[in-house]
Amino acid sequence: MKAKLTLVALAVLSANATAANFAVPQHIETDYACQRCAAPEHNNTAGVMTEQSTHLDSQYGANADIQNKHYSVDANNAGADNGHLKAAAYYGDFALELAYVDRWNLDDNDIGAERKQLSAAAKYQTQLVSAFVKASSEDKQGQRISSTMKAGGVKTTNYLEAIDHTTQVMNAGVQLHGDFWNLGVAAFNSDFTDNAGIDADNSAQQASVKGALNVGSTRLSLSAASGKMIQDDAIEQDNSLVPISNFDGEVETLDYNARISSRFVGIKLSGFYRYSDRDNVSGSYEFFDGNQPPVINTPIDTSKTQYGVDASYRLGSAKFSAGFEQNDRTRSDSDREETQESELFARVDYRLGALNSHVKLTNGARTGSDYRIGEDIFEKYYLADRDRLSTELGLGYSHNNYGANLKVILASDDYANSSALQESDEVLVNFDGFYRFSEQLVLSAYAGTQTIDSLELHNTSISDEFSYFGFGLEQYQINDDISVGSSYTFSFSGSDTSVDSTEMGDYYQYQHLAEVHMDYRINARFSTRLAYTYERHYDTNYANQPIESINSIADLNQNYTDHKIGVFFTIKL
């Protein structure tokens, strides 16, 4: 089964999450650079806002954009549910920064959590060396839905569970750089604590080194990192099935990265190599269940190796490119311990005036080691042998007053006979465009559809359809002191599934969003804004269907009509 992302799902995915990040810094030159205000002129402003919403609580916040040679202040709805306040001071080669960030999110059940993060950083930069140290502490509080199985395993009960997490992070690094080279080291430490005593406390550490060398048109970059993730916390147990009081959990990490690029007689060549290893050195213990044989937990190790090359050449208005990529994975104690995936692509881009287009062909294949499962068990489709062929077509046109883009993707997957999923065909079409009636009136629109037809074992056919569209109209009128603006946006997304031509029901959601606002400039320094926003949101959700074995905690959709009035006041300093 392939995942389908609706507009709602994309919005959820954009929410920030706190977790240990073991990625090697990709841009050490900018990661360690001291961020200073370089603009010679800047309009410093400060303001306040208040909003009254029928769907959400009232909010008050402060806004500021102040920059100076020796200090800067950046505030965006500071004090509101989603806002931040950042301040920095500069003393010669040193910079000090303080920041406070507040993030608050609701899920589809109107159950939410709030993150409050306070951080402090110090930076130092000269022509030869740059260094930084940063510490942050984040508190996350709220509620989430959890479930438990009643005695006998007959009925599941959903309930609200408290969220009370604290995450403390420390980063430090130093870099040396010359005219053609740079070399840097960094260290990272993270500590996670669950103040509610529900989730296990854990910590993570990592040390990394990265360097780069430029010789003529050739650039080489290398990096390496080593770390560990540790969970050594007391185990809450309601019975004697768990033979230990503390779990000695530890995963050791190792990462290598290398990339090289160069130009030769008009051809750009590049290659890369990435290796990632996760060695699980956690303890193994026997678990007993009555008269049954003991079960031993097995730590699982994983490793991943990726490498590839690509080349491109520009000839007049056309650009030709091609490449190859290999992705090998190893998983211990798995249904299939090794998989090797290869992909070969070729692409042509062509531009003629305001018209641009491209064609991309991709051919991929997956093979691997023997399966460690019985003959009566089907192979999992994401591990099974597979051949993939896809074609991507793109066409775009851009003009001062109008423009449009069209993208079409055709993909076909053919799986081995031992997989429950036999084949899958996908068609995706996406369109977006705009038209400018005047300097004050702009119309924008987008639409798309995705169809996935799959054939499973015993000739069972499944058809998934996903479609979305939306448009927006924005108008803005300006005179010397008063500007009146209005905007309207409508969006829709939906999906439909059928099995052997039998409709299984559909899901859809839509949203109307309209705003009217008026800006009034009192004088050269003072201005104010009054805004009214109307929002209508509706979605269907299969979770609302009654299921005998589950006690639903509440209606899981998020249907509402919201009216919001906001007042903003700005001072130019």
Coordinates of C-alpha atoms in Angstrom, one line a residue:
M1 CA 0.0 0.0 0.0
K2 CA 1.3 3.5 -0.8
A3 CA 0.8 6.4 1.5
K4 CA -1.3 9.3 0.2
L5 CA -0.8 12.8 1.6
T6 CA -3.8 15.1 1.9
L7 CA -3.5 18.8 2.5
V8 CA -4.3 18.1 6.2
A9 CA -1.6 15.5 6.4
L10 CA 0.9 17.8 4.9
A11 CA 0.0 20.5 7.5
V12 CA 0.5 17.9 10.2
L13 CA 3.9 16.8 8.8
S14 CA 5.1 20.4 8.9
A15 CA 4.9 20.5 12.7
N16 CA 8.2 20.5 14.5
A17 CA 9.3 17.5 16.6
T18 CA 12.0 17.1 19.1
A19 CA 14.3 14.1 18.7
A20 CA 18.0 13.2 18.7
N21 CA 19.5 14.2 15.4
F22 CA 22.5 12.1 14.3
A23 CA 22.9 13.7 10.9
V24 CA 26.4 15.1 10.2
P25 CA 26.2 18.9 9.5
Q26 CA 26.0 19.3 5.7
H27 CA 27.1 23.0 5.6
I28 CA 29.8 23.4 8.2
E29 CA 30.8 26.7 6.6
T30 CA 27.4 28.3 7.3
D31 CA 26.6 26.2 10.4
Y32 CA 29.5 27.7 12.3
A33 CA 29.3 31.2 10.7
C34 CA 28.5 34.2 12.9
Q35 CA 25.2 35.6 11.6
R36 CA 25.5 39.4 11.7
C37 CA 23.4 42.2 10.5
A38 CA 25.2 43.4 7.3
A39 CA 22.5 45.7 5.8
P40 CA 23.6 49.3 5.9
E41 CA 20.0 50.6 6.1
H42 CA 17.0 49.1 7.9
N43 CA 13.6 50.3 8.9
N44 CA 13.3 49.4 12.6
T45 CA 9.7 48.7 13.7
A46 CA 7.9 47.5 16.8
G47 CA 4.2 46.6 17.3
V48 CA 1.6 44.7 19.2
M49 CA -1.3 42.6 18.1
T50 CA -4.4 41.1 19.6
E51 CA -6.8 38.5 18.1
Q52 CA -10.2 37.3 19.2
S53 CA -11.3 33.9 17.7
T54 CA -14.5 31.9 18.2
H55 CA -12.7 28.6 17.6
L56 CA -9.4 29.4 19.4
D57 CA -8.6 31.4 22.5
S58 CA -7.8 35.1 22.4
Q59 CA -4.1 35.8 21.7
Y60 CA -1.9 38.8 22.4
G61 CA 1.6 39.2 21.0
A62 CA 4.4 41.6 20.3
N63 CA 6.2 42.2 17.0
A64 CA 9.5 43.8 16.5
D65 CA 12.2 44.0 13.8
I66 CA 15.1 46.1 15.1
Q67 CA 18.7 45.8 13.7
N68 CA 21.8 47.8 14.7
K69 CA 25.5 47.4 14.4
H70 CA 25.7 46.3 18.0
Y71 CA 22.4 44.5 18.6
S72 CA 19.2 43.1 17.0
V73 CA 15.7 42.2 18.2
D74 CA 13.3 40.0 16.2
A75 CA 9.8 39.3 17.6
N76 CA 6.9 37.6 15.9
N77 CA 3.7 37.3 17.9
A78 CA 5.9 36.9 21.0
G79 CA 3.6 35.9 23.9
A80 CA 1.0 34.2 21.7
D81 CA 0.6 30.5 21.3
N82 CA 2.8 30.4 18.3
G83 CA 5.5 33.1 18.4
H84 CA 9.1 33.8 19.1
L85 CA 11.4 36.4 20.6
K86 CA 15.1 36.6 19.6
A87 CA 17.7 39.1 20.7
A88 CA 21.4 39.3 19.8
A89 CA 24.3 41.5 20.8
Y90 CA 27.6 42.0 18.9
Y91 CA 31.0 42.9 20.5
G92 CA 33.8 42.9 17.9
D93 CA 34.3 39.2 16.9
F94 CA 31.9 37.9 19.5
A95 CA 28.1 37.5 19.3
L96 CA 25.6 36.6 22.0
E97 CA 22.1 35.4 21.2
L98 CA 19.0 34.6 23.4
A99 CA 15.8 33.2 22.0
Y100 CA 12.4 32.1 23.3
V101 CA 10.1 30.1 21.0
D102 CA 6.5 29.0 21.7
R103 CA 4.8 26.3 19.5
W104 CA 1.3 25.1 20.1
N105 CA -0.5 22.5 17.9
L106 CA -3.9 20.8 17.9
D107 CA -4.5 17.4 16.5
D108 CA -7.7 16.2 14.7
N109 CA -9.4 15.6 18.0
D110 CA -8.8 19.1 19.4
I111 CA -6.2 17.7 21.7
G112 CA -3.0 19.5 21.7
A113 CA 0.5 20.1 23.2
E114 CA 2.6 23.2 23.7
R115 CA 6.4 23.5 23.3
K116 CA 8.3 26.2 25.1
Q117 CA 12.0 26.5 24.2
L118 CA 14.6 28.8 25.8
S119 CA 18.1 28.9 24.2
A120 CA 21.3 30.8 24.6
A121 CA 24.3 30.9 22.2
A122 CA 27.7 32.4 21.9
K123 CA 29.7 32.8 18.6
Y124 CA 33.2 33.9 17.7
Q125 CA 34.5 34.5 14.2
T126 CA 37.7 35.7 12.6
Q127 CA 39.3 35.2 9.3
L128 CA 41.0 32.0 10.5
V129 CA 38.7 30.5 13.1
S130 CA 35.0 30.4 14.0
A131 CA 33.4 28.8 17.0
F132 CA 30.0 28.5 18.7
V133 CA 28.4 27.0 21.7
K134 CA 24.6 26.7 22.2
A135 CA 22.4 25.4 24.9
S136 CA 18.6 25.0 24.9
S137 CA 15.9 23.6 27.1
E138 CA 12.4 22.7 25.9
D139 CA 9.3 21.8 27.9
K140 CA 6.4 20.1 26.1
Q141 CA 3.1 19.8 27.9
G142 CA -0.4 18.7 26.9
Q143 CA -2.4 15.6 26.3
R144 CA -2.5 12.7 23.8
I145 CA -4.8 9.8 23.1
S146 CA -3.5 6.4 24.3
S147 CA -5.2 3.0 24.7
T148 CA -5.0 -0.1 26.9
M149 CA -6.3 -3.6 26.6
K150 CA -8.8 -4.7 29.3
A151 CA -8.3 -8.0 31.1
G152 CA -8.7 -11.0 28.8
G153 CA -7.9 -8.9 25.7
V154 CA -11.5 -8.5 24.7
K155 CA -11.9 -4.8 24.5
T156 CA -9.7 -1.8 23.9
T157 CA -10.2 1.4 25.9
N158 CA -9.0 4.8 24.7
Y159 CA -8.1 7.5 27.3
L160 CA -6.3 10.8 27.6
E161 CA -2.7 10.6 28.7
A162 CA -0.6 13.5 30.0
I163 CA 2.4 14.9 28.1
D164 CA 5.1 16.4 30.3
H165 CA 8.6 16.2 28.6
T166 CA 11.8 18.2 29.1
T167 CA 14.6 18.0 26.5
Q168 CA 17.9 19.7 27.1
V169 CA 20.4 20.0 24.2
M170 CA 24.0 21.3 24.2
N171 CA 26.0 22.0 20.9
A172 CA 29.5 23.2 20.4
G173 CA 31.9 23.4 17.5
V174 CA 35.0 25.1 16.1
Q175 CA 36.2 25.5 12.5
L176 CA 39.5 26.5 10.9
H177 CA 39.3 27.8 7.3
G178 CA 41.7 29.1 4.7
D179 CA 41.5 30.2 1.1
F180 CA 41.0 26.7 -0.3
W181 CA 40.2 24.5 2.7
N182 CA 38.2 24.3 5.9
L183 CA 38.2 21.8 8.8
G184 CA 35.8 21.7 11.8
V185 CA 34.8 19.6 14.7
A186 CA 31.5 19.6 16.7
A187 CA 29.9 17.9 19.7
F188 CA 26.3 17.3 20.6
N189 CA 24.5 16.1 23.7
S190 CA 20.8 15.7 24.3
D191 CA 18.9 14.6 27.5
F192 CA 15.2 13.7 27.4
T193 CA 13.2 13.5 30.6
D194 CA 9.5 12.5 31.0
N195 CA 8.3 14.3 34.1
A196 CA 5.1 12.3 34.1
G197 CA 6.9 8.9 34.4
I198 CA 5.3 7.4 31.3
D199 CA 8.0 7.5 28.6
A200 CA 11.5 6.2 29.3
D201 CA 14.2 8.8 29.9
N202 CA 17.1 8.7 27.4
S203 CA 20.2 10.6 26.3
A204 CA 22.2 10.9 23.1
Q205 CA 25.8 12.1 22.3
Q206 CA 27.7 12.6 19.1
A207 CA 31.1 13.9 18.0
S208 CA 31.7 14.8 14.3
V209 CA 34.5 16.2 12.1
K210 CA 34.1 17.7 8.7
G211 CA 36.5 19.2 6.1
A212 CA 36.5 20.5 2.5
L213 CA 39.2 21.2 -0.1
N214 CA 38.9 23.3 -3.3
V215 CA 41.4 22.8 -6.1
G216 CA 40.5 24.7 -9.3
S217 CA 37.1 23.6 -10.4
T218 CA 37.2 20.5 -8.1
R219 CA 35.6 20.4 -4.6
L220 CA 36.0 17.6 -2.2
S221 CA 34.2 17.4 1.2
L222 CA 34.5 14.7 3.8
S223 CA 32.8 14.1 7.2
A224 CA 32.6 11.5 9.9
A225 CA 30.6 11.2 13.1
S226 CA 30.4 8.8 16.0
G227 CA 27.8 8.7 18.8
K228 CA 25.5 6.7 21.0
M229 CA 21.9 6.7 22.2
I230 CA 21.4 5.4 25.8
Q231 CA 18.2 4.3 27.6
D232 CA 18.9 3.0 31.1
D233 CA 15.7 3.6 33.0
A234 CA 13.6 1.6 35.5
I235 CA 10.9 -0.6 33.9
E236 CA 7.4 -0.3 35.1
Q237 CA 5.9 -3.8 35.4
D238 CA 2.5 -5.0 36.5
N239 CA 3.4 -8.7 36.5
S240 CA 6.4 -11.0 36.8
L241 CA 6.9 -11.6 33.1
V242 CA 9.7 -9.0 32.9
P243 CA 12.8 -10.5 34.6
I244 CA 14.7 -7.2 34.9
S245 CA 14.2 -3.9 36.8
N246 CA 16.3 -1.8 34.4
F247 CA 16.7 -2.0 30.7
D248 CA 20.4 -1.5 29.6
G249 CA 19.7 -0.1 26.2
E250 CA 22.4 1.4 24.0
V251 CA 22.8 2.0 20.3
E252 CA 26.2 3.0 18.9
T253 CA 26.1 5.1 15.7
L254 CA 28.7 5.7 13.0
D255 CA 28.4 7.9 9.9
Y256 CA 30.7 8.6 6.9
N257 CA 30.1 11.0 4.1
A258 CA 32.1 12.0 1.0
R259 CA 31.3 14.1 -2.0
I260 CA 33.3 15.3 -5.0
S261 CA 32.4 17.5 -7.9
S262 CA 34.3 19.0 -10.8
R263 CA 33.9 20.5 -14.2
F264 CA 35.7 19.3 -17.3
V265 CA 35.3 20.7 -20.9
G266 CA 31.8 21.9 -20.1
I267 CA 30.7 18.7 -18.3
K268 CA 29.9 18.8 -14.6
L269 CA 30.7 15.5 -12.8
S270 CA 29.9 14.6 -9.2
G271 CA 29.9 11.6 -7.0
F272 CA 29.0 10.8 -3.4
Y273 CA 29.4 8.0 -0.8
R274 CA 27.4 7.7 2.4
Y275 CA 27.6 5.0 5.1
S276 CA 25.5 4.8 8.2
D277 CA 25.7 2.1 10.9
R278 CA 23.5 1.5 14.0
D279 CA 25.0 -1.1 16.3
N280 CA 22.4 -2.1 18.9
V281 CA 24.5 -3.3 22.0
S282 CA 21.5 -3.5 24.3
G283 CA 21.1 -6.4 26.6
S284 CA 19.2 -9.6 25.9
Y285 CA 16.9 -11.1 28.5
E286 CA 14.5 -14.1 28.7
F287 CA 10.8 -13.4 29.1
F288 CA 8.5 -16.0 30.5
D289 CA 4.7 -16.5 29.9
G290 CA 3.4 -19.3 32.0
N291 CA 4.2 -22.8 30.7
Q292 CA 5.4 -21.4 27.3
P293 CA 9.0 -21.6 26.3
P294 CA 11.0 -18.4 27.2
V295 CA 11.2 -15.6 24.6
I296 CA 14.5 -13.7 24.2
N297 CA 14.5 -10.1 22.9
T298 CA 17.0 -9.7 20.1
P299 CA 18.8 -6.4 19.6
I300 CA 18.5 -5.4 15.9
D301 CA 21.5 -3.8 14.0
T302 CA 21.1 -1.9 10.8
S303 CA 23.5 -0.4 8.3
K304 CA 23.1 1.5 5.0
T305 CA 25.5 2.2 2.2
Q306 CA 24.7 4.7 -0.6
Y307 CA 26.8 5.8 -3.5
G308 CA 26.3 7.3 -6.9
V309 CA 27.5 9.4 -9.8
D310 CA 25.9 11.9 -12.1
A311 CA 26.9 14.1 -15.0
S312 CA 25.3 17.1 -16.8
Y313 CA 26.1 19.1 -19.9
R314 CA 24.5 22.2 -21.2
L315 CA 24.2 22.8 -25.0
G316 CA 22.5 26.0 -26.0
S317 CA 19.0 26.1 -24.4
A318 CA 19.1 22.4 -23.5
K319 CA 20.7 20.7 -20.5
F320 CA 21.3 16.9 -20.5
S321 CA 22.0 15.0 -17.3
A322 CA 22.2 11.3 -16.3
G323 CA 23.2 9.4 -13.1
F324 CA 23.3 6.2 -11.2
E325 CA 22.6 5.6 -7.5
Q326 CA 23.0 2.4 -5.4
N327 CA 21.3 1.9 -2.0
D328 CA 22.3 -1.2 0.0
R329 CA 20.7 -2.0 3.4
T330 CA 21.5 -4.7 6.0
R331 CA 19.1 -5.5 8.9
S332 CA 19.9 -8.2 11.4
D333 CA 17.2 -10.7 12.5
S334 CA 14.8 -9.5 9.8
D335 CA 12.6 -11.3 7.3
R336 CA 15.2 -10.3 4.6
E337 CA 18.5 -9.2 6.0
E338 CA 19.9 -7.6 2.9
T339 CA 18.4 -5.5 0.1
Q340 CA 20.2 -3.9 -2.9
E341 CA 18.4 -1.1 -4.8
S342 CA 19.8 0.5 -7.9
E343 CA 18.4 3.4 -9.9
L344 CA 19.5 4.8 -13.3
F345 CA 18.0 8.1 -14.6
A346 CA 18.3 10.4 -17.6
R347 CA 16.9 13.9 -17.9
V348 CA 16.6 16.6 -20.5
D349 CA 15.7 20.2 -19.7
Y350 CA 14.9 22.7 -22.4
R351 CA 14.1 26.4 -22.2
L352 CA 12.8 28.6 -25.0
G353 CA 12.1 32.2 -23.9
A354 CA 9.3 32.1 -21.3
L355 CA 8.7 28.4 -21.9
N356 CA 10.6 25.6 -20.0
S357 CA 10.2 21.9 -20.1
H358 CA 11.8 18.7 -19.0
V359 CA 11.6 14.9 -19.4
K360 CA 13.0 12.5 -16.9
L361 CA 13.2 8.7 -17.3
T362 CA 14.0 6.5 -14.3
N363 CA 14.7 2.7 -14.1
G364 CA 15.1 1.0 -10.8
A365 CA 15.5 -2.5 -9.4
R366 CA 15.6 -4.2 -6.0
T367 CA 17.2 -7.5 -5.2
G368 CA 18.5 -9.0 -2.0
S369 CA 19.3 -12.0 0.2
D370 CA 17.1 -15.0 0.7
Y371 CA 14.0 -14.7 2.9
R372 CA 14.0 -16.2 6.4
I373 CA 10.3 -16.9 6.4
G374 CA 8.2 -20.0 5.8
E375 CA 6.9 -20.9 2.4
D376 CA 3.3 -20.2 3.5
I377 CA 4.1 -16.6 4.4
F378 CA 4.2 -13.9 1.6
E379 CA 7.1 -11.5 1.3
K380 CA 6.6 -7.9 2.4
Y381 CA 6.3 -5.7 -0.6
Y382 CA 8.8 -3.1 0.6
L383 CA 11.4 -5.9 0.9
A384 CA 10.5 -8.0 -2.1
D385 CA 12.2 -8.0 -5.5
R386 CA 10.9 -5.2 -7.6
D387 CA 11.4 -3.5 -11.0
R388 CA 10.4 0.1 -11.4
L389 CA 10.0 2.3 -14.4
S390 CA 8.8 5.9 -14.2
T391 CA 8.5 8.9 -16.6
E392 CA 8.2 12.5 -15.5
L393 CA 7.1 15.3 -17.8
G394 CA 7.2 18.9 -17.0
L395 CA 6.0 22.0 -18.8
G396 CA 6.0 25.6 -17.6
Y397 CA 5.3 29.1 -18.9
S398 CA 6.0 32.4 -17.1
H399 CA 5.0 35.9 -18.1
N400 CA 4.8 39.2 -16.2
N401 CA 1.0 38.9 -16.0
Y402 CA 0.4 35.1 -16.1
G403 CA 2.0 31.8 -15.7
A404 CA 1.3 28.1 -15.4
N405 CA 3.1 24.8 -14.6
L406 CA 2.1 21.3 -15.5
K407 CA 3.8 18.1 -14.2
V408 CA 2.8 14.5 -15.1
I409 CA 4.4 11.4 -13.5
L410 CA 3.8 7.8 -14.8
A411 CA 5.2 5.0 -12.7
S412 CA 4.9 1.2 -12.9
D413 CA 6.1 -1.3 -10.3
D414 CA 6.5 -5.0 -11.0
Y415 CA 7.0 -7.3 -7.9
A416 CA 8.2 -10.8 -7.7
N417 CA 5.6 -13.6 -7.6
S418 CA 6.4 -14.4 -4.0
S419 CA 5.1 -11.0 -2.9
A420 CA 1.4 -10.5 -2.0
L421 CA 1.6 -7.3 -4.1
Q422 CA 2.1 -8.2 -7.7
E423 CA 2.1 -4.9 -9.6
S424 CA 1.2 -1.3 -9.2
D425 CA 0.6 1.5 -11.7
E426 CA 0.6 5.2 -10.7
V427 CA -0.5 8.3 -12.6
L428 CA 0.0 11.8 -11.0
V429 CA -1.0 15.1 -12.6
N430 CA -0.4 18.5 -11.0
F431 CA -1.2 21.9 -12.3
D432 CA -0.8 25.4 -10.9
G433 CA -1.0 28.9 -12.3
F434 CA -1.7 32.6 -11.8
Y435 CA -3.2 35.5 -13.7
R436 CA -2.6 39.2 -12.8
F437 CA -5.6 41.3 -13.8
S438 CA -3.9 44.4 -12.5
E439 CA -1.4 45.5 -9.9
Q440 CA -4.1 45.1 -7.3
L441 CA -5.9 41.9 -8.4
V442 CA -4.3 38.5 -8.7
L443 CA -6.0 35.1 -9.3
S444 CA -4.1 31.9 -8.4
A445 CA -5.2 28.3 -8.8
Y446 CA -4.0 24.7 -8.4
A447 CA -5.3 21.2 -9.0
G448 CA -4.1 17.7 -9.0
T449 CA -5.0 14.1 -9.2
Q450 CA -3.3 10.8 -8.3
T451 CA -4.5 7.3 -9.3
I452 CA -2.9 4.1 -8.0
D453 CA -4.1 0.8 -9.5
S454 CA -2.7 -2.3 -7.8
L455 CA -3.0 -6.0 -8.4
E456 CA -2.6 -8.3 -5.4
L457 CA -2.4 -12.0 -5.0
H458 CA -5.5 -14.0 -6.4
N459 CA -6.0 -11.2 -8.9
T460 CA -7.5 -8.8 -6.3
S461 CA -7.5 -5.3 -7.9
I462 CA -7.4 -2.2 -5.8
S463 CA -7.9 1.3 -7.1
D464 CA -7.0 4.4 -5.1
E465 CA -7.9 7.9 -6.3
F466 CA -6.8 11.1 -4.7
S467 CA -7.7 14.6 -6.0
Y468 CA -7.3 18.1 -4.8
F469 CA -7.9 21.7 -6.1
G470 CA -8.0 25.2 -4.9
F471 CA -8.0 28.8 -6.0
G472 CA -7.4 32.2 -4.4
L473 CA -8.3 35.8 -5.3
E474 CA -6.5 38.7 -3.8
Q475 CA -7.2 42.4 -4.1
Y476 CA -5.3 45.4 -2.8
Q477 CA -6.1 49.1 -3.1
I478 CA -3.7 51.7 -1.9
N479 CA -3.8 55.5 -1.5
D480 CA -1.6 57.8 0.5
D481 CA -2.8 56.8 4.0
I482 CA -5.4 54.0 3.7
S483 CA -5.1 50.6 2.1
V484 CA -8.0 48.1 1.9
G485 CA -7.3 44.5 1.0
S486 CA -9.4 41.3 0.6
S487 CA -8.4 37.7 -0.2
Y488 CA -10.3 34.4 -0.6
T489 CA -9.0 30.9 -0.9
F490 CA -10.8 27.6 -1.4
S491 CA -9.1 24.2 -1.1
F492 CA -10.4 20.7 -1.5
S493 CA -8.8 17.2 -1.3
G494 CA -10.4 13.8 -1.3
S495 CA -9.6 10.1 -1.9
D496 CA -11.6 7.1 -2.9
T497 CA -10.8 3.4 -2.7
S498 CA -12.3 0.4 -4.4
V499 CA -11.5 -3.3 -4.2
D500 CA -12.5 -5.4 -7.2
S501 CA -14.7 -2.5 -8.4
T502 CA -16.5 -2.5 -5.0
E503 CA -16.6 1.0 -3.6
M504 CA -15.1 1.2 0.0
G505 CA -16.1 4.8 0.7
D506 CA -14.3 8.0 0.4
Y507 CA -12.6 10.7 2.4
Y508 CA -12.6 14.4 1.7
Q509 CA -12.0 17.7 3.3
Y510 CA -12.5 21.3 2.2
Q511 CA -11.7 24.8 3.6
H512 CA -13.0 28.3 2.9
L513 CA -10.7 31.1 4.0
A514 CA -11.6 34.7 3.5
E515 CA -10.0 37.9 5.0
V516 CA -10.7 41.6 4.8
H517 CA -8.3 44.1 6.3
M518 CA -7.7 47.8 6.4
D519 CA -4.3 49.5 7.0
Y520 CA -4.3 53.1 8.2
R521 CA -1.1 55.2 8.4
I522 CA -1.6 57.7 11.2
N523 CA 1.6 59.5 10.3
A524 CA 5.1 58.7 9.1
R525 CA 5.9 56.6 12.3
F526 CA 2.6 55.2 13.4
S527 CA 0.3 52.8 11.6
T528 CA -2.5 50.3 12.5
R529 CA -4.3 47.4 10.9
L530 CA -7.8 46.0 11.5
A531 CA -8.5 42.5 10.0
Y532 CA -11.4 40.1 9.9
T533 CA -10.9 36.4 8.9
Y534 CA -13.6 33.8 8.2
E535 CA -12.7 30.1 8.1
R536 CA -14.9 27.1 7.4
H537 CA -13.2 23.7 7.7
Y538 CA -14.9 20.3 7.1
D539 CA -13.5 16.8 6.9
T540 CA -14.8 13.3 7.0
N541 CA -13.0 10.7 9.1
Y542 CA -13.5 6.9 9.1
A543 CA -12.7 6.9 12.8
N544 CA -16.2 8.2 13.4
Q545 CA -17.7 4.9 12.2
P546 CA -18.8 2.8 15.2
I547 CA -16.5 -0.2 15.9
E548 CA -17.8 -2.6 18.6
S549 CA -14.5 -3.4 20.1
I550 CA -13.2 0.2 20.5
N551 CA -14.5 2.9 22.8
S552 CA -13.9 6.1 20.8
I553 CA -12.8 8.9 23.1
A554 CA -14.5 11.6 21.0
D555 CA -15.4 12.7 17.5
L556 CA -12.1 12.5 15.6
N557 CA -12.9 15.0 12.8
Q558 CA -12.2 18.7 13.1
N559 CA -15.2 20.5 11.7
Y560 CA -15.7 24.1 12.7
T561 CA -16.6 27.6 11.6
D562 CA -14.3 30.3 12.9
H563 CA -14.6 34.1 13.0
K564 CA -11.4 36.0 14.0
I565 CA -10.9 39.7 14.5
G566 CA -7.4 41.1 14.9
V567 CA -6.0 44.5 15.7
F568 CA -2.3 45.4 15.0
F569 CA -0.4 48.6 15.9
T570 CA 3.1 49.4 14.5
I571 CA 5.7 52.0 15.3
K572 CA 8.6 52.8 13.0
L573 CA 11.6 53.6 15.3

